[in-house]
PDB file of C-alpha atoms in Angstrom:
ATOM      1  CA  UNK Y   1     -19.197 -33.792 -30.777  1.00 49.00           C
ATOM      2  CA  UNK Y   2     -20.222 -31.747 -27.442  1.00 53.00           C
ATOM      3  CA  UNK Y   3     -17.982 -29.338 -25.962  1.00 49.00           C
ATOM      4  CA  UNK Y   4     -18.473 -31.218 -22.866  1.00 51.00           C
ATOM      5  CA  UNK Y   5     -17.091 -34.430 -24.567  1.00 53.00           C
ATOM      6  CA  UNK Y   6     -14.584 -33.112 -26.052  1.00 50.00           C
ATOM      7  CA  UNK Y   7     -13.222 -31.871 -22.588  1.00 48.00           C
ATOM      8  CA  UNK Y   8     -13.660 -35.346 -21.407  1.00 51.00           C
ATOM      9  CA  UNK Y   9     -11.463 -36.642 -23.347  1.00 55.00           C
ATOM     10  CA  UNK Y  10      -8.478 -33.819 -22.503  1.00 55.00           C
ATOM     11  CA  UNK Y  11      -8.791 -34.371 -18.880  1.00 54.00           C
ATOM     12  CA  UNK Y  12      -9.269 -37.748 -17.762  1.00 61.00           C
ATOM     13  CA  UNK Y  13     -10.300 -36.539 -14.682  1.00 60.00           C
ATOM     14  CA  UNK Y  14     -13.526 -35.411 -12.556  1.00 67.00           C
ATOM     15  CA  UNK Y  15     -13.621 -32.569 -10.533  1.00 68.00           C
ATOM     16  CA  UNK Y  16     -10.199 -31.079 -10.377  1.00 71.00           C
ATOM     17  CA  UNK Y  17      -7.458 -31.062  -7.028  1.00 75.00           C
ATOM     18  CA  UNK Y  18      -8.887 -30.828  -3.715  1.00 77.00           C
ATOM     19  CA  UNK Y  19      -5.786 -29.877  -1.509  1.00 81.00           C
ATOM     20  CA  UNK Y  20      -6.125 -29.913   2.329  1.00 85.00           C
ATOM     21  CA  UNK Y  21      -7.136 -26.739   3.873  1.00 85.00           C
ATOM     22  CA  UNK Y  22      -5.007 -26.478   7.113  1.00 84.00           C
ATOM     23  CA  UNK Y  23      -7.378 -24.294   8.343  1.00 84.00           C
ATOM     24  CA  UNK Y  24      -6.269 -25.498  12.277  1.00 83.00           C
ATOM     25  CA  UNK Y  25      -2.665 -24.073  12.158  1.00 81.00           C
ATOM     26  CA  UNK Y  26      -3.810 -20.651  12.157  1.00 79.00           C
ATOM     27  CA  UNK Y  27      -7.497 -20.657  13.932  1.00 86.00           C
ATOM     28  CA  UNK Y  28      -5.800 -22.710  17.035  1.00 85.00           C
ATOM     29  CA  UNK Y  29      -3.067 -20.070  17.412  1.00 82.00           C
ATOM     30  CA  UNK Y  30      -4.074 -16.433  19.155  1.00 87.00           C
ATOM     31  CA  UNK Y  31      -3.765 -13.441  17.147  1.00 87.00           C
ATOM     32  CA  UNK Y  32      -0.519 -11.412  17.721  1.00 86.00           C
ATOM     33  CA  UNK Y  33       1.338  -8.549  16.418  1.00 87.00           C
ATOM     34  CA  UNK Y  34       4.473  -9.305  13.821  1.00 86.00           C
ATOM     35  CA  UNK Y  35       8.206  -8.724  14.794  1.00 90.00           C
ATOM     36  CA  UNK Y  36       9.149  -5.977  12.374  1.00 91.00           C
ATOM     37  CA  UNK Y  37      11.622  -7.192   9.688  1.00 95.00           C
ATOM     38  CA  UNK Y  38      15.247  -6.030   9.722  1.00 97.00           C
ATOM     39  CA  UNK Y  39      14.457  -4.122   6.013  1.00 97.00           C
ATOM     40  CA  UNK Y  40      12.066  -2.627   4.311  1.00 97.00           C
ATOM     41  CA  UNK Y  41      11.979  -2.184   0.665  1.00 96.00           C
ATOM     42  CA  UNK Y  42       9.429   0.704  -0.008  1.00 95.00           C
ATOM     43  CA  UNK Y  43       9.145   1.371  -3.482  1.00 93.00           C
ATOM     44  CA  UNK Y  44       8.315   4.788  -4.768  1.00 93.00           C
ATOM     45  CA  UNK Y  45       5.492   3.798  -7.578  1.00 86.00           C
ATOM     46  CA  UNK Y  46       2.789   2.644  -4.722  1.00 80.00           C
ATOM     47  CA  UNK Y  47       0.029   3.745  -6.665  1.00 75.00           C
ATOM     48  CA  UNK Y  48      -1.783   4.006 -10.650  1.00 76.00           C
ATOM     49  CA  UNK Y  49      -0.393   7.468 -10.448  1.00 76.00           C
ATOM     50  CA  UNK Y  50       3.379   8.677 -10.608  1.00 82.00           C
ATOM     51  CA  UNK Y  51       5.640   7.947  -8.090  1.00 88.00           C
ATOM     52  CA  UNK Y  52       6.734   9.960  -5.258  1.00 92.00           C
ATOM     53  CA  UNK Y  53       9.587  12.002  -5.340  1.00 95.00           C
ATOM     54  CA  UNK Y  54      12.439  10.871  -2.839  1.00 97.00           C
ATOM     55  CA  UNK Y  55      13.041  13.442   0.270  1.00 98.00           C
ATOM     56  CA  UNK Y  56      15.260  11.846   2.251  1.00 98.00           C
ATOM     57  CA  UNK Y  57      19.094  11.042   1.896  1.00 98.00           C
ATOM     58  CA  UNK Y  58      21.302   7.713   2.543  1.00 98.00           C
ATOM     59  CA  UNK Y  59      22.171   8.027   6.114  1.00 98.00           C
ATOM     60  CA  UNK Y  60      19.449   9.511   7.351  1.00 98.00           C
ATOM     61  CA  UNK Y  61      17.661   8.507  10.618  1.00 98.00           C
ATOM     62  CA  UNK Y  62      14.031   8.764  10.479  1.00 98.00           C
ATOM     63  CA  UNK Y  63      10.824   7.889  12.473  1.00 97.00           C
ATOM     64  CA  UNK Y  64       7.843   6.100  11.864  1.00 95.00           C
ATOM     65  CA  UNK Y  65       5.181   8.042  10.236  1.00 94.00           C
ATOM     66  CA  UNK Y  66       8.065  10.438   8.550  1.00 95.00           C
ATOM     67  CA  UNK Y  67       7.467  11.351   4.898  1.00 95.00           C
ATOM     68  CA  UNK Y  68      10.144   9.477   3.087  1.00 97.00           C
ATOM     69  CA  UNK Y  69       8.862  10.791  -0.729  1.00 97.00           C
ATOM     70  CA  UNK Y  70       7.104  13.455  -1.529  1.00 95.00           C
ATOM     71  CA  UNK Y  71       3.697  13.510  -4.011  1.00 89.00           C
ATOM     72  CA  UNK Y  72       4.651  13.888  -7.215  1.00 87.00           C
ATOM     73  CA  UNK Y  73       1.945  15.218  -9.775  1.00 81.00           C
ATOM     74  CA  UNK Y  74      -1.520  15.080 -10.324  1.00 78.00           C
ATOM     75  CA  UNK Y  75      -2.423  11.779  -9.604  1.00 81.00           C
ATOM     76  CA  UNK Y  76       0.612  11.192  -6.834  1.00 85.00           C
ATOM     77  CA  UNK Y  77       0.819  11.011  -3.146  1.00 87.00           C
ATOM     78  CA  UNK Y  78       3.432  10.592  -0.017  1.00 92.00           C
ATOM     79  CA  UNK Y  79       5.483   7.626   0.948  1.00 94.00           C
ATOM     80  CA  UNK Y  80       5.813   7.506   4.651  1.00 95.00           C
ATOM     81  CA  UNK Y  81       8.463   5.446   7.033  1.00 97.00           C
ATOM     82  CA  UNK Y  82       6.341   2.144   8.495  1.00 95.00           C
ATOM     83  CA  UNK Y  83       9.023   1.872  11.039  1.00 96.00           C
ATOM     84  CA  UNK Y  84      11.983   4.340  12.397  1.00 97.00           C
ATOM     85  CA  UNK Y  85      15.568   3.764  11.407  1.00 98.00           C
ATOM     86  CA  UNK Y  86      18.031   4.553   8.748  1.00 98.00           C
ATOM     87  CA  UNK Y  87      17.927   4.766   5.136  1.00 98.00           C
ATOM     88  CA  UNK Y  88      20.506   2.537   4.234  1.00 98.00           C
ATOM     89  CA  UNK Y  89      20.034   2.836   0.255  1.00 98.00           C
ATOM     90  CA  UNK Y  90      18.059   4.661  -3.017  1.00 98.00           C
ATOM     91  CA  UNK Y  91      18.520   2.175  -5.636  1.00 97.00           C
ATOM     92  CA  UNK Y  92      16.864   0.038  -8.298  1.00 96.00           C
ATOM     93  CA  UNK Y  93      14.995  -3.012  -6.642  1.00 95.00           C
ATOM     94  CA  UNK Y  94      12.569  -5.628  -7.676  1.00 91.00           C
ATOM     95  CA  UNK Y  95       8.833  -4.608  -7.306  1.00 86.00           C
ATOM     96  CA  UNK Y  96       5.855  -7.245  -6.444  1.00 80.00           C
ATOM     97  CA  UNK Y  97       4.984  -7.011 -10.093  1.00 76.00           C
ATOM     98  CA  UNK Y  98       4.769 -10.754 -12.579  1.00 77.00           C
ATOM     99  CA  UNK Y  99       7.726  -9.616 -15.081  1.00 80.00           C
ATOM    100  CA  UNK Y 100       9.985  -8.701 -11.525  1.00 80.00           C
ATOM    101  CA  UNK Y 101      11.128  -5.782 -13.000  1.00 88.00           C
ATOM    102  CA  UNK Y 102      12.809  -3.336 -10.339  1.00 92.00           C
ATOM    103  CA  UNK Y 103      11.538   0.139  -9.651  1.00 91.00           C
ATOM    104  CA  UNK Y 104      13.052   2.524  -7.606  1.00 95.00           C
ATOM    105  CA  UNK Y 105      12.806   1.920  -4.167  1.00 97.00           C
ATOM    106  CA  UNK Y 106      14.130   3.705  -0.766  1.00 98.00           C
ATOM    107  CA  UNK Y 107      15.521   1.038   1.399  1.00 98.00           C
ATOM    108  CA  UNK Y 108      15.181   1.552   5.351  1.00 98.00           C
ATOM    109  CA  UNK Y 109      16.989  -0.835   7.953  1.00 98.00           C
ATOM    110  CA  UNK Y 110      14.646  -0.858  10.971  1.00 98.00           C
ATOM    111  CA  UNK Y 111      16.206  -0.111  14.520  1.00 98.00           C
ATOM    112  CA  UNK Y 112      13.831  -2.122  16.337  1.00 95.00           C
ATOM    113  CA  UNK Y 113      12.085   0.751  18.110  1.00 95.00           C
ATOM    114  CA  UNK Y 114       9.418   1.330  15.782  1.00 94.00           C
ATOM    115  CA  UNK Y 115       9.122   5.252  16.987  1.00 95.00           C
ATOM    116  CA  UNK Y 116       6.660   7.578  15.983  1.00 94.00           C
ATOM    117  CA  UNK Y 117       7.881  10.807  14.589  1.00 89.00           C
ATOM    118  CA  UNK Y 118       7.171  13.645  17.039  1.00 88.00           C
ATOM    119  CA  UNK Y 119       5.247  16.184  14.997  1.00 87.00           C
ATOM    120  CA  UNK Y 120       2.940  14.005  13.211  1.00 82.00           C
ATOM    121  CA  UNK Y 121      -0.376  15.737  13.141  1.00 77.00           C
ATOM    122  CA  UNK Y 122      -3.088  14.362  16.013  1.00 71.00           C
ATOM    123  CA  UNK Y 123      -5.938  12.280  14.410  1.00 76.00           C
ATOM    124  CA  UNK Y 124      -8.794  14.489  13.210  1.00 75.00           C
ATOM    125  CA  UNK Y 125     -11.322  14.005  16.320  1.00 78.00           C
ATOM    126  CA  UNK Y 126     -13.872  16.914  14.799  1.00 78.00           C
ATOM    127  CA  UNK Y 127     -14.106  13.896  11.456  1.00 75.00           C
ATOM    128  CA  UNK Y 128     -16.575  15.263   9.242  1.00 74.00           C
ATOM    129  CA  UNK Y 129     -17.405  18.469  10.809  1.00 82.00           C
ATOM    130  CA  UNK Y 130     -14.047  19.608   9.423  1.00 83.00           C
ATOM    131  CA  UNK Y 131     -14.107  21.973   5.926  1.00 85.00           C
ATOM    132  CA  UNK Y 132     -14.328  19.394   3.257  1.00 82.00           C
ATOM    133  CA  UNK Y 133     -11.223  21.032   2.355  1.00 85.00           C
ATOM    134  CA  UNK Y 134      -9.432  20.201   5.121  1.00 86.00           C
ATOM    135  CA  UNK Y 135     -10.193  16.675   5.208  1.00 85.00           C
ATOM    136  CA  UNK Y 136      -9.189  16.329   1.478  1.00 86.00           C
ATOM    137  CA  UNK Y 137      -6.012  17.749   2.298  1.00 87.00           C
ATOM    138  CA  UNK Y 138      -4.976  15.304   5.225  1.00 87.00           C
ATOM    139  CA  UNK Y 139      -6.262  12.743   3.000  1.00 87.00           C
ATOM    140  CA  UNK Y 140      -4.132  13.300   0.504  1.00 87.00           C
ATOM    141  CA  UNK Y 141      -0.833  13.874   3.021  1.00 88.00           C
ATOM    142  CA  UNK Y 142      -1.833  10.994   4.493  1.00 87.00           C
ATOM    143  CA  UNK Y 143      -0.814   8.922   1.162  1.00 85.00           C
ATOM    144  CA  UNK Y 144      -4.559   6.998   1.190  1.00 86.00           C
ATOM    145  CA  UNK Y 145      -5.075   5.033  -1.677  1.00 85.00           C
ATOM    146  CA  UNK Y 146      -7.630   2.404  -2.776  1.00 83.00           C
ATOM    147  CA  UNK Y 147      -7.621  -1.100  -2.575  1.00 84.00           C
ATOM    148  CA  UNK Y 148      -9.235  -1.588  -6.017  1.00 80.00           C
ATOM    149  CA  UNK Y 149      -6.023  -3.078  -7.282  1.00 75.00           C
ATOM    150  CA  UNK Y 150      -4.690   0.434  -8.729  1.00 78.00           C
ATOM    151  CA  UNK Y 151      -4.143   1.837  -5.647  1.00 80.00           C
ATOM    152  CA  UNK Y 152      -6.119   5.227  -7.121  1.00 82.00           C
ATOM    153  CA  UNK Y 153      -5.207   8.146  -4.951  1.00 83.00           C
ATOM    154  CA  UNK Y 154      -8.994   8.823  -2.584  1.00 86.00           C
ATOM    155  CA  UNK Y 155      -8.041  12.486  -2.272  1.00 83.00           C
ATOM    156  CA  UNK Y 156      -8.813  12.288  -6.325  1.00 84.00           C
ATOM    157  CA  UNK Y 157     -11.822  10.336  -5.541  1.00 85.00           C
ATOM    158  CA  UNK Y 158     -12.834  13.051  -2.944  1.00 85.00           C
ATOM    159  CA  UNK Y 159     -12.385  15.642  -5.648  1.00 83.00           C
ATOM    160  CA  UNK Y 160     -14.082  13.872  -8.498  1.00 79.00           C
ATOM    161  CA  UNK Y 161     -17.376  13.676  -5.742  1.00 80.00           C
ATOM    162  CA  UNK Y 162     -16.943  17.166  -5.034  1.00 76.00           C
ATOM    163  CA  UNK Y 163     -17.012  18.246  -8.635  1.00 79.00           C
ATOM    164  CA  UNK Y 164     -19.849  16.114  -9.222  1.00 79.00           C
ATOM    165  CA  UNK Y 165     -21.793  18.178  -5.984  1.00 80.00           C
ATOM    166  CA  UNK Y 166     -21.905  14.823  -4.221  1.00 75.00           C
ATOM    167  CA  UNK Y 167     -23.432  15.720  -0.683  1.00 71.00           C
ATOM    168  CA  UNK Y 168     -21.075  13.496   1.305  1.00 58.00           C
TER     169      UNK Y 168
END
């Protein structure tokens, strides 16, 4: 007997579900920015590599753009605030992961003003005319990470294309 047959007679069926789109409901509406949540959950594992090491305290007040955890080893790098506000805990929480196994996580309750932090460094307007160096090193304080699924740290990347003499 076929394969193809055989499946036949499993499924009863042709062609599988075909479920509405809805497609309207969001290309009739204009873009627009989100309200910011009351609390953000920030775990400290963001990345393939190991998590960030906490550097803030419960109670503390901090701006947006503040570095909330610290890199952490060799394949690590910073957790910054996406909002200002207070962290209101440093505990165990559940983690976007299929067992939902918690991790540890800072948790920050927004205060609505979504504040930059004053002595975050300006954006690089020299761009590649900097020391590759340079740029390496704001890539990696800048907590950048792929969006291959591992989150692999670029600064590594950067470094692996360096050590290979990649003219870049």
């Amino acid at each position: 007997m076929s394969v193809l047959k055989s499946l036949s007679r499993l499924w009863r069926f042709h062609g599988g579900l075909h479920l509405p789109e809805h497609k309207t409901e969001s290309t009739q509406q204009p873009i627009a920015p989100l309200p910011l949540v009351p609390e953000f959950v920030l775990p400290l594992q963001q990345h393939i590599g190991a998590p960030a090491r906490t550097a803030v305290a419960v109670g503390q007040t901090v701006a947006k753009g503040e570095v909330l955890a610290r890199a952490d080893g060799y394949l690590s790098v910073p957790l910054h605030a996406p909002t200002s506000g207070t962290i209101v805990a440093i505990e165990p929480r559940p983690i976007a992961h299929p067992s939902g196994i918690d991790a540890p996580a800072i948790v920050l309750a927004a205060d609505g003003r979504d504040a930059w932090h004053p002595d975050l460094p300006l954006p690089l307007e020299e761009g590649l005319a900097l020391d590759p160096a340079v740029l390496r090193t704001r890539v990696r304080e800048s907590g950048i990470v792929g969006l291959g699924g591992a989150a692999f740290p670029t600064w590594r990347k950067l470094e692996f294309a360096r050590a290979a003499k990649v003219d870049l």
